Short mmCIF file of C-alpha atoms and ligand atoms in Angstrom, two decimals:
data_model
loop_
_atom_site.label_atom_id
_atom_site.label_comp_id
_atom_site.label_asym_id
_atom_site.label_seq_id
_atom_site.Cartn_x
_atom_site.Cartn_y
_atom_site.Cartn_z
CA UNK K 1 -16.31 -18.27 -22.50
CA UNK K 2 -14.69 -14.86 -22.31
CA UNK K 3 -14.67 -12.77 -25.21
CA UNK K 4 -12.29 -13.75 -27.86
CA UNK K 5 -10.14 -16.36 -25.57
CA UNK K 6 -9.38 -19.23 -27.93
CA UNK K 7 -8.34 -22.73 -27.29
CA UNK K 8 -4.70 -23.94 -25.73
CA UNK K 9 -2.68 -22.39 -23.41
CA UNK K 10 -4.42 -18.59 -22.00
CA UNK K 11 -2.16 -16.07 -20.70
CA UNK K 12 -2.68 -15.02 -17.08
CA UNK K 13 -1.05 -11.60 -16.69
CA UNK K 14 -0.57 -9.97 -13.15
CA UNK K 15 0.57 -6.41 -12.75
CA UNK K 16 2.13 -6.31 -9.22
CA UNK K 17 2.45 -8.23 -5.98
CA UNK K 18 0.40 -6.30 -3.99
CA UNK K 19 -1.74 -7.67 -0.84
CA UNK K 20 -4.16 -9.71 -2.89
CA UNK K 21 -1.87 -11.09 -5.35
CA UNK K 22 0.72 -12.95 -3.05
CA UNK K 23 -2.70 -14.92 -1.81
CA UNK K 24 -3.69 -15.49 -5.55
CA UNK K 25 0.46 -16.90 -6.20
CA UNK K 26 0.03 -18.67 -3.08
CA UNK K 27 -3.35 -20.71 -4.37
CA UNK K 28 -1.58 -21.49 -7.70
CA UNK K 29 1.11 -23.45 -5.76
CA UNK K 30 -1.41 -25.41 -5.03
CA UNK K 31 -3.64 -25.52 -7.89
CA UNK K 32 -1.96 -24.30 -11.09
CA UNK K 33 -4.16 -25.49 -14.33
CA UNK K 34 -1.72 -27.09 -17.10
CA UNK K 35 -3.69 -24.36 -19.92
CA UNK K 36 -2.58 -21.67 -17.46
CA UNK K 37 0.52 -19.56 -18.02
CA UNK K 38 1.20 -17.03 -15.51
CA UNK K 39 3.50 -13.65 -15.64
CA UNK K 40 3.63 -11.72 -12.83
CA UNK K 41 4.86 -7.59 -13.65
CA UNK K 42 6.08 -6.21 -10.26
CA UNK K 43 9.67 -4.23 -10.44
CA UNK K 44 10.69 -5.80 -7.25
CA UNK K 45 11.61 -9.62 -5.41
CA UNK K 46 10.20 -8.85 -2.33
CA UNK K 47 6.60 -7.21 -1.31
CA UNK K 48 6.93 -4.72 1.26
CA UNK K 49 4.02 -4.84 4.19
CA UNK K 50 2.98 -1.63 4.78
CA UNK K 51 1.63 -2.63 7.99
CA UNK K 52 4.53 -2.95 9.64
CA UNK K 53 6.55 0.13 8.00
CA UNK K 54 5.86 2.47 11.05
CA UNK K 55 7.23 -0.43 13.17
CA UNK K 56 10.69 -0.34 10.58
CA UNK K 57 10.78 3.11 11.01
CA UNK K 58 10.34 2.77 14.94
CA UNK K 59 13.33 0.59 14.69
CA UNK K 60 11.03 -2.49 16.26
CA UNK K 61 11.63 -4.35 13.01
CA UNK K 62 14.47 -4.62 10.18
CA UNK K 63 13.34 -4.48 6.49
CA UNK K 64 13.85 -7.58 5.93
CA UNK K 65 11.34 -8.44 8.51
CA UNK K 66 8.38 -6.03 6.43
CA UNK K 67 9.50 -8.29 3.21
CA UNK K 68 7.97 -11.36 1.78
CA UNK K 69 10.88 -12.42 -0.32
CA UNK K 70 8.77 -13.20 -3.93
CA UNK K 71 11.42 -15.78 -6.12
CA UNK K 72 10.11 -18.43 -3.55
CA UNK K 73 6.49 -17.50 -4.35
CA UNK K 74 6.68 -17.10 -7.99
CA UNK K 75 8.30 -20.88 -7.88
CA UNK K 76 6.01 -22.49 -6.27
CA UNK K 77 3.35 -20.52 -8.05
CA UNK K 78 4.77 -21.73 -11.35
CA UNK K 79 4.83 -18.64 -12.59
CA UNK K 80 7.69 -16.04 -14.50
CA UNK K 81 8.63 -12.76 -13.16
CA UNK K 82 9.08 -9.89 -15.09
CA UNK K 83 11.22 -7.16 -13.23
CA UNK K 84 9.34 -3.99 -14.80
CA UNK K 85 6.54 -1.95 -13.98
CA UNK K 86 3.38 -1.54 -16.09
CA UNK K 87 3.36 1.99 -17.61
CA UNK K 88 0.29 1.62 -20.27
CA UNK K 89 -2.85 -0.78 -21.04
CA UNK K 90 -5.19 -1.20 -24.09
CA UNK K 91 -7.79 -2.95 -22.87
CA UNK K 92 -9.12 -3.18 -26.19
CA UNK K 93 -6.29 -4.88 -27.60
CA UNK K 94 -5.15 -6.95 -24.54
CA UNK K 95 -2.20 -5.21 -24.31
CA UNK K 96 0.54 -3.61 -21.60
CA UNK K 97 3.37 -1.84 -22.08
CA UNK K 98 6.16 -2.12 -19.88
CA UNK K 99 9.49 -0.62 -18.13
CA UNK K 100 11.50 -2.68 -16.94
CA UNK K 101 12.99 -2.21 -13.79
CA UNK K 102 16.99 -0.70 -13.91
CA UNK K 103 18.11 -3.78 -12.12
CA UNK K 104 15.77 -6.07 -14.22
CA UNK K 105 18.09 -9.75 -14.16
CA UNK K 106 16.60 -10.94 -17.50
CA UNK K 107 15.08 -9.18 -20.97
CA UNK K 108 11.71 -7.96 -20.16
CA UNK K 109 9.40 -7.04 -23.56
CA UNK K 110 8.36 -3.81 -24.21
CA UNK K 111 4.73 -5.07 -24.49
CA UNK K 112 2.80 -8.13 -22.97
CA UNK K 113 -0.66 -9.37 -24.45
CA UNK K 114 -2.61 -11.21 -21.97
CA UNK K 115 -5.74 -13.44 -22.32
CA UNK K 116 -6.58 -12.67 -18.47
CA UNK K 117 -5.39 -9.70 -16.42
CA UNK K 118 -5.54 -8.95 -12.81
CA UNK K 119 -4.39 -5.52 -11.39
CA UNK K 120 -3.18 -5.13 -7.94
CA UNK K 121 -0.92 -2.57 -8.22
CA UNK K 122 -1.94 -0.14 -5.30
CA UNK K 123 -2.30 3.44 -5.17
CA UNK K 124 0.77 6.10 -5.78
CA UNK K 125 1.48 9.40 -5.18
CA UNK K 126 1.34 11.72 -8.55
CA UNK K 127 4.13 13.76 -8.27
CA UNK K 128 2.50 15.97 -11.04
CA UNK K 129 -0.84 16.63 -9.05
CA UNK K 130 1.54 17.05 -5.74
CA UNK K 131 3.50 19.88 -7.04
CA UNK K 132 0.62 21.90 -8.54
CA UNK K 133 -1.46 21.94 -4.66
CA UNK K 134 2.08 21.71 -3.18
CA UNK K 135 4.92 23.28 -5.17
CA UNK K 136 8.11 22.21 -4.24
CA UNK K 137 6.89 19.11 -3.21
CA UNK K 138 8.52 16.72 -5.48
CA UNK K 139 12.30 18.22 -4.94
CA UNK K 140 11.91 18.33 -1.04
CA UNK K 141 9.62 15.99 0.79
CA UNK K 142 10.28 12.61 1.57
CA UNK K 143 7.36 10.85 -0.22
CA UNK K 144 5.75 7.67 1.67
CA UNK K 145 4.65 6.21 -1.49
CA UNK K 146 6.50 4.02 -3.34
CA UNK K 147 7.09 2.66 -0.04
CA UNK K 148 10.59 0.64 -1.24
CA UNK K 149 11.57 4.17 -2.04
CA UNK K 150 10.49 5.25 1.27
CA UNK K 151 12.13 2.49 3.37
CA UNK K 152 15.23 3.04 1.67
CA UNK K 153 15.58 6.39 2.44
CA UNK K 154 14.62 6.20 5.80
CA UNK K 155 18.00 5.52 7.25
CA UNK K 156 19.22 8.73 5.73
CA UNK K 157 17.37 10.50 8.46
CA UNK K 158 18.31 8.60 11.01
CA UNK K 159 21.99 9.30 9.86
CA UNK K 160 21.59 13.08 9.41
CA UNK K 161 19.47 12.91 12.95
CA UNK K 162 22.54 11.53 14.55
CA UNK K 163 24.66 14.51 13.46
CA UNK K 164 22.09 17.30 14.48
CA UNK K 165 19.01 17.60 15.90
CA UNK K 166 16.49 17.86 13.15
CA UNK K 167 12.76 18.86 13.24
CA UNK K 168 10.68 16.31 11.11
CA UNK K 169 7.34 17.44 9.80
CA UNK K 170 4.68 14.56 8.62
CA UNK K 171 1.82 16.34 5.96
CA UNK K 172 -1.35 13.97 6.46
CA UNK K 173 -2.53 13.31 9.28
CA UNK K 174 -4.56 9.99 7.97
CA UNK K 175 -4.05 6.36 9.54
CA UNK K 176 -0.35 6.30 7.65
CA UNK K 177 0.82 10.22 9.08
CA UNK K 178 -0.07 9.60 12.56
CA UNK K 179 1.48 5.96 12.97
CA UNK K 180 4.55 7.24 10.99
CA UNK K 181 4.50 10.56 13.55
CA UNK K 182 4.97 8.24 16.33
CA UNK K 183 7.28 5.97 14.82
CA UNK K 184 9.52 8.79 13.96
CA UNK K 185 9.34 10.41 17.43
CA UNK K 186 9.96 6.74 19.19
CA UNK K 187 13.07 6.12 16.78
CA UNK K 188 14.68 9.40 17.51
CA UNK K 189 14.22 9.55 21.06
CA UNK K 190 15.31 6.30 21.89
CA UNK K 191 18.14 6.55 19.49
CA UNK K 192 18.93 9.66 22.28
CA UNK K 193 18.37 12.00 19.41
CA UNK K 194 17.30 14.96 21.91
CA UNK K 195 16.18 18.49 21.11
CA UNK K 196 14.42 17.14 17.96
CA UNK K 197 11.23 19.06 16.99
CA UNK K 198 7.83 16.82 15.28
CA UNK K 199 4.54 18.54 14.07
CA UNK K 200 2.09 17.05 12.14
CA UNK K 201 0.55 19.18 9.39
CA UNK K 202 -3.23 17.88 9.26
CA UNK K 203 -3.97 20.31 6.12
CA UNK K 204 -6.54 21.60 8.33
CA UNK K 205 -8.87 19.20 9.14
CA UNK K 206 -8.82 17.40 12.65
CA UNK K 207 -6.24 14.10 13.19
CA UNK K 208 -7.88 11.28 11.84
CA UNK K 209 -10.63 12.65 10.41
CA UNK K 210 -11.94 9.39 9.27
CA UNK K 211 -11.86 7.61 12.73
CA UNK K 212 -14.84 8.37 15.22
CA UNK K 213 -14.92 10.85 18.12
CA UNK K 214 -13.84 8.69 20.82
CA UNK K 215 -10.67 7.10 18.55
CA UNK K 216 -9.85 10.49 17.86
CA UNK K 217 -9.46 11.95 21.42
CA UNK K 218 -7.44 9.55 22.05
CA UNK K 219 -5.02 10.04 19.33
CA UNK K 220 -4.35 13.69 20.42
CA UNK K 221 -3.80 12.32 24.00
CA UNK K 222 -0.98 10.42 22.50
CA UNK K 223 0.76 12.79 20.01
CA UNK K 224 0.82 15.69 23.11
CA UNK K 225 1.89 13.18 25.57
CA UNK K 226 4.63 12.45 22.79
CA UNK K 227 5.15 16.12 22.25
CA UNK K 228 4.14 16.10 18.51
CA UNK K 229 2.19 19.31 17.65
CA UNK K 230 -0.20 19.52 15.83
CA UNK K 231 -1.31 22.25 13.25
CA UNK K 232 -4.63 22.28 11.16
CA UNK K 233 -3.29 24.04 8.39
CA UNK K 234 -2.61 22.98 4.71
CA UNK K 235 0.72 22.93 3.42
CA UNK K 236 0.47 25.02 0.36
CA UNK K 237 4.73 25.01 -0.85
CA UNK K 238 7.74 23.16 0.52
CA UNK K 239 11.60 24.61 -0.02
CA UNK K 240 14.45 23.85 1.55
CA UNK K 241 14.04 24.42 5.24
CA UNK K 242 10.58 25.34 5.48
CA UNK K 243 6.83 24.37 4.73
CA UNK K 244 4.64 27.57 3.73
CA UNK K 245 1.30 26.90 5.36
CA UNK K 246 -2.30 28.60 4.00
CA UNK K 247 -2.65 30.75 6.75
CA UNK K 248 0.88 32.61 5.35
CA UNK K 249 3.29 31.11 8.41
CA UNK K 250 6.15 29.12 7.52
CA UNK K 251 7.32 26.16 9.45
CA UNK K 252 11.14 25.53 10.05
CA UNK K 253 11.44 21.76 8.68
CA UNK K 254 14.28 19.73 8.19
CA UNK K 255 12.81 16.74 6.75
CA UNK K 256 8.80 17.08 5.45
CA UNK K 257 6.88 13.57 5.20
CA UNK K 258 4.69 13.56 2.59
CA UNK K 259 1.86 11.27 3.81
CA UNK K 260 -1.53 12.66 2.41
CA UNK K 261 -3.78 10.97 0.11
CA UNK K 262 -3.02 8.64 -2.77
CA UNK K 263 -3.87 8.66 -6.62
CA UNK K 264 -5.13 6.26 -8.79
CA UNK K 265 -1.85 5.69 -11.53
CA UNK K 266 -2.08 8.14 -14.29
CA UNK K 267 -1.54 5.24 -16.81
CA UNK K 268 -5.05 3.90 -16.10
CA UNK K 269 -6.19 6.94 -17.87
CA UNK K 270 -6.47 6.17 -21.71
CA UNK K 271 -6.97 2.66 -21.09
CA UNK K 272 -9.99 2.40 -22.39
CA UNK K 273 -11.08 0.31 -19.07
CA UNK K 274 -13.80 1.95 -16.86
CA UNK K 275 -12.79 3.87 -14.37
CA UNK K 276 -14.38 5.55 -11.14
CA UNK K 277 -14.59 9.36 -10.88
CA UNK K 278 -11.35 9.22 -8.86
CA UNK K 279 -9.87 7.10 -11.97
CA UNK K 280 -9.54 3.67 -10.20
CA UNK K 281 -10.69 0.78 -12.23
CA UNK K 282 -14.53 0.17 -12.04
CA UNK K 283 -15.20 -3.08 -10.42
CA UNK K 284 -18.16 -4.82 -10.07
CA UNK K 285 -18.87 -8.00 -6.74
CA UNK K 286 -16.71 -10.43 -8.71
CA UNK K 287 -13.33 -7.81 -8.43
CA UNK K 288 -14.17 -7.66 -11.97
CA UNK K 289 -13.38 -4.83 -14.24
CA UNK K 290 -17.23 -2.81 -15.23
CA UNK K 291 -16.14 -2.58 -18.71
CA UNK K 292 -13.86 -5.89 -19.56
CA UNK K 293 -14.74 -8.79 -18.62
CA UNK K 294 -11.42 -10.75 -18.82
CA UNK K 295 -10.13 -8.15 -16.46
CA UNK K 296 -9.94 -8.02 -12.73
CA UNK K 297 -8.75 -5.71 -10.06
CA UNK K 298 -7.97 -5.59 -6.07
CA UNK K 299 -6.58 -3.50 -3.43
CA UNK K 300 -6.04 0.23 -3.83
CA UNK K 301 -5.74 0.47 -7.59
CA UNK K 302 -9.82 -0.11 -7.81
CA UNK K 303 -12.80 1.15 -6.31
CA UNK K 304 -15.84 -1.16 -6.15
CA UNK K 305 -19.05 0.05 -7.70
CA UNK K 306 -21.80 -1.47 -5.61
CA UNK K 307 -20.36 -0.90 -2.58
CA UNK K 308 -17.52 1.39 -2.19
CA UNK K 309 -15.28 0.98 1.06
CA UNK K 310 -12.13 2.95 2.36
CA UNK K 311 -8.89 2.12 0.31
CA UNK K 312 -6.57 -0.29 3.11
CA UNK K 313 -4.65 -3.33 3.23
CA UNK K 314 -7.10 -5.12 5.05
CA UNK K 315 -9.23 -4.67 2.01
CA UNK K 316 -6.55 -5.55 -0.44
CA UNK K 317 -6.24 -8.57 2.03
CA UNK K 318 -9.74 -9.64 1.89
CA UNK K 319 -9.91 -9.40 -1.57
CA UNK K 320 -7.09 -12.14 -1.88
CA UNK K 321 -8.79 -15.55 -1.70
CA UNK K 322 -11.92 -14.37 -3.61
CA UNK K 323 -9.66 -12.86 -6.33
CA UNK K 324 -8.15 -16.31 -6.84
CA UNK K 325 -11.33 -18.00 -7.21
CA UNK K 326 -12.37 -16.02 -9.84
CA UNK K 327 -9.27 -16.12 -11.61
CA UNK K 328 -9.61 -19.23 -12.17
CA UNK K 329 -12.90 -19.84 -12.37
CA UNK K 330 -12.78 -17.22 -15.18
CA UNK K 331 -9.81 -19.43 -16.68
CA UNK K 332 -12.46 -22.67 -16.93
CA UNK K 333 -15.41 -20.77 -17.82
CA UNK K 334 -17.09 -21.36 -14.58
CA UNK K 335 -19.61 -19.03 -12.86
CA UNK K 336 -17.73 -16.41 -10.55
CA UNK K 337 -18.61 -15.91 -7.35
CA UNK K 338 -19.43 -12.17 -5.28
CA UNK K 339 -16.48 -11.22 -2.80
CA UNK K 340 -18.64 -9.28 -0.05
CA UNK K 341 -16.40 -6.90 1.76
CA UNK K 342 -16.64 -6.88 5.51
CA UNK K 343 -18.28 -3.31 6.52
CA UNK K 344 -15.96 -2.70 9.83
CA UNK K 345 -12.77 -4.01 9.89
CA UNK K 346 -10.65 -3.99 12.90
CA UNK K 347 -8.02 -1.14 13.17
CA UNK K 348 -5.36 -0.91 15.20
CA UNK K 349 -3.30 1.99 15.13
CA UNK K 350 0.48 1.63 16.48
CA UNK K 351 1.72 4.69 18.62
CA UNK K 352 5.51 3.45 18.40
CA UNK K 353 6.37 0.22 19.52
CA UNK K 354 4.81 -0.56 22.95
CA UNK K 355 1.01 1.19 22.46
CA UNK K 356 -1.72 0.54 19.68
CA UNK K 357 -5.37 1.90 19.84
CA UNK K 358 -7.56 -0.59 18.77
CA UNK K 359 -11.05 0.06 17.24
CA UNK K 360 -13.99 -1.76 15.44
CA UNK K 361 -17.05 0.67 14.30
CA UNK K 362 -18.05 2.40 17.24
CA UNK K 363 -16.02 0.40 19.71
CA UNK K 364 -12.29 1.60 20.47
CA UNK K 365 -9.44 0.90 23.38
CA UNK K 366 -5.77 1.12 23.80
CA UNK K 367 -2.71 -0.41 25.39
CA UNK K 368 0.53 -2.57 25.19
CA UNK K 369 -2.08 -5.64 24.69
CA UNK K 370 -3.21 -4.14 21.44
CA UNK K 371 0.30 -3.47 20.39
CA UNK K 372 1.53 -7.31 21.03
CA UNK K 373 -2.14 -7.87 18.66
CA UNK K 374 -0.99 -6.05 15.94
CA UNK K 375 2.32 -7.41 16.27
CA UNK K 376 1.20 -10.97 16.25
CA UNK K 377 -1.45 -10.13 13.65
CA UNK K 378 1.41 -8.84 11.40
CA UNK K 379 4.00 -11.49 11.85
CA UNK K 380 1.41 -14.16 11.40
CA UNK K 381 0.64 -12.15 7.90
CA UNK K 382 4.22 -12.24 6.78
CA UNK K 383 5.08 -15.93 8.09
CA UNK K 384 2.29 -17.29 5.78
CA UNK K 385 3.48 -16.20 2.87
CA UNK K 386 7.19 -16.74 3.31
CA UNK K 387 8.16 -19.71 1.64
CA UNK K 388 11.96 -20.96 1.95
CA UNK K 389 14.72 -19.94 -0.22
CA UNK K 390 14.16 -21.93 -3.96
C1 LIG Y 1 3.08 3.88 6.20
C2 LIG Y 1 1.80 3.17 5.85
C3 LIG Y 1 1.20 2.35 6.81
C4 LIG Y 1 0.01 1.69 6.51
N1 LIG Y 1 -0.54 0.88 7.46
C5 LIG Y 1 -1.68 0.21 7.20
C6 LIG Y 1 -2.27 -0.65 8.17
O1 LIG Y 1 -1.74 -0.79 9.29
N2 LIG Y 1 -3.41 -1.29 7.86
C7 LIG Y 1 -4.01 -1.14 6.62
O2 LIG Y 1 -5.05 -1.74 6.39
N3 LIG Y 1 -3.49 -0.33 5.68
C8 LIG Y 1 -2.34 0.34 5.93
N4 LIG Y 1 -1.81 1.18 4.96
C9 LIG Y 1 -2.45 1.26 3.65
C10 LIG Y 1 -1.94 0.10 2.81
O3 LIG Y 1 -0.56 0.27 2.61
C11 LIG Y 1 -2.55 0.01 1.43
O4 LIG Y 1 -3.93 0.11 1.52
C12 LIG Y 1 -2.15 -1.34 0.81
O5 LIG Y 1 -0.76 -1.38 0.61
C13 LIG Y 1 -2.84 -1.58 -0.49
O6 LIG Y 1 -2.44 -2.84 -0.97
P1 LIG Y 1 -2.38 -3.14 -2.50
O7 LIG Y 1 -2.29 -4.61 -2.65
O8 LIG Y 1 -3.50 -2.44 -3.20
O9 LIG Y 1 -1.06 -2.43 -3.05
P2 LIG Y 1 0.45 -2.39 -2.55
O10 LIG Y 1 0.63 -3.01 -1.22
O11 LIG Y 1 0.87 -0.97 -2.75
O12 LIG Y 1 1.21 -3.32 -3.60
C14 LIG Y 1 1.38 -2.91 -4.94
C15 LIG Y 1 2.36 -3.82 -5.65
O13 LIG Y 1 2.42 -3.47 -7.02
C16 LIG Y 1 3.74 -3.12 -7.44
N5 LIG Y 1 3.58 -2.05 -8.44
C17 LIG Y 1 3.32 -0.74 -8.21
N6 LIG Y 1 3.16 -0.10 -9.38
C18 LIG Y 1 3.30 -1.03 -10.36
C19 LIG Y 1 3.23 -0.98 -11.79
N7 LIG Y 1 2.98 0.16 -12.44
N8 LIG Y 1 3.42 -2.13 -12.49
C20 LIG Y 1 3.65 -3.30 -11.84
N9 LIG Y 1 3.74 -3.40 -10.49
C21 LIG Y 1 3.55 -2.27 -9.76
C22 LIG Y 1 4.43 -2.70 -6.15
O14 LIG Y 1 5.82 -2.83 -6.24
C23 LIG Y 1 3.80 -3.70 -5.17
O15 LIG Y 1 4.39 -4.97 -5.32
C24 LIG Y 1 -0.61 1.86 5.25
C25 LIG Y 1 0.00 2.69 4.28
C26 LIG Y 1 1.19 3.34 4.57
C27 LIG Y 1 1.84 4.23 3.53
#
């Protein structure tokens, strides 16, 4: 038995409905113990695919379509939403303390105890840390992360595109920066949006640093034949107007995308839970927290100690199914059972609607077939887990 869990009903907390989680709501509507009460904490009805956010921005899909609506989930899961966001944890005393969301329909407590708890909360952007390597960050840049934030603001741009021509900057030139590059570029020229200007600010490493040789060669072929320049610089200050770059030049920039790396959330800190030196929860084959047993994790909120892998959604995907298992395995008292991630997982990088490069390891290739692949991969993603209207 977990420590401490007594007899009756146990309390099966989940903070967010991130990629794993909607697969571990999904398994409870079809298995939900009678012992078993399940909260989900997640400030919003809907779970935004991130996958398909450059193709939103592209104008290939509507928001709606990057949604899986949650009420539907959550009913057939059996399981009460709390419209509030988890802002502190004591692991030691089971606890979470909680904001609830402005537009939160019901009361949500201050504080939840839990008997089990299972984090998928992904990564965010710390404004804080921002502004210190990037002063002026937090006022002007359009921030990808959190991505609700980012989809509602979107439009905006398009609006004030329509009215002048703009020049669009994206900071990061990671998976997320490039695909978001093109996207911007494909919605603005075929919205007839002309004399617009795009760079992308790699903070002076090469584009895609992360993907091999071959994959990247052929993302610069794409971003010059899309007339994106590129400069490997950092971006050391953003004002109004302008980015100030380390080499002392200043960029003339309408609207700067923030896209560059993510941060654990701050509130992990203190929680008494063991975290990695980047402050993501510790966890061990089972998704399992290192330090608490009754605790597990998935996605980009954790970082796994035997055999650390490259924060994505496919991960947080994977992680899904295996998470569930041990969830409730952990509920019965039954042994758990190693989630192995895969060590290559297929990429496929949109270039605006149309053209994807595809890779796997070493092996890479591009075209419109790879496009329509991601796009059925996607929209297969989303129609599993959209359950009708309650
Ligand atoms: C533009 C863009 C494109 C991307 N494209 C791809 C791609 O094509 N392929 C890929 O593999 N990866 C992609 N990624 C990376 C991918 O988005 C992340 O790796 C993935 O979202 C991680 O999933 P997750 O389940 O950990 O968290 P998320 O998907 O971020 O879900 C977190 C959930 O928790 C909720 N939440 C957040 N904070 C709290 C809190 N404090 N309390 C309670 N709930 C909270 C959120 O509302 C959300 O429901 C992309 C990222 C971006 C920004």
């Amino acid at each position: 038995m977990i420590g401490g869990m007594h007899h009756g009903i146990k309390k099966l907390l989940l903070l967010g409905a991130g990629h794993a989680h909607v697969q571990v709501l999904t398994r409870l509507a079809q298995q939900h113990p009678a012992d078993l009460d399940v909260t989900v904490l997640t400030p919003y009805n809907f779970q935004t695919y991130s996958g398909m956010t450059p193709g939103f921005v592209a104008g290939h899909y509507s928001e709606t379509d990057c949604q899986i609506p949650l009420a539907p989930l959550f009913k057939a899961a059996g399981a009460r939403w709390l419209a509030g966001r988890c802002v502190g944890l004591n692991a030691g005393s089971r606890r979470v303390q909680v904001a609830a969301h402005p537009n939160s329909p019901g009361n949500v407590p201050s504080e939840l105890s839990y008997d089990l708890l299972s984090i998928d909360t992904g990564a965010v952007m710390d404004r804080e840390r921002l502004e210190a390597d990037m002063p002026g960050a937090s006022e002007h840049a359009l921030m990808v992360r959190p991505i609700e934030a980012f989809a509602r603001l979107w439009p905006e741009v398009v609006a004030l595109a329509r009215r002048q021509p703009v020049s669009v900057a994206v900071i990061g030139a990671g998976a997320a920066g490039i695909e978001l590059m093109l996207a911007v570029r494909q919605r603005l020229q075929t919205e007839g949006m002309d004399g617009c200007r795009f760079t992308l600010v790699t903070g002076g490493v090469e584009v895609g640093s992360n993907y091999p040789d071959g994959v990247q060669r052929r993302i610069l072929r794409q971003l010059k034949r899309h007339g994106v320049t590129v400069l490997r610089e950092a971006c050391v200050g953003i004002e109004a107007g302008r980015l100030h770059l380390a080499n002392g030049a200043t960029l003339a920039c309408d609207v700067p995308i923030l896209a560059i790396g993510t941060h654990a959330p701050p509130w992990l800190q203190g929680s008494g839970l063991e975290l990695s030196d980047t402050g993501h929860v510790l966890v061990n084959h089972f998704q399992q927290s290192a330090s608490h047993p009754e605790v597990f994790a998935a996605g980009d909120v954790c970082s796994r100690a035997d055999q650390p892998h490259a924060k994505s959604g496919v991960y947080a995907v994977r992680a899904g199914p295996p998470l569930a298992d041990n969830l409730l395995a952990a509920h019965r008292n039954q042994p758990l059972k190693p989630h192995h991630p895969p060590a290559n997982t297929l990429n496929l990088l949109s270039c605006g609607a149309g053209h994807a490069i595809a890779s796997w390891g070493p092996l890479h290739a591009e075209g419109a077939w790879a496009w329509r692949w991601k796009d059925r991969i996607d929209r297969a993603f989303m129609a599993r887990y959209t359950l009708p209207a309650p």
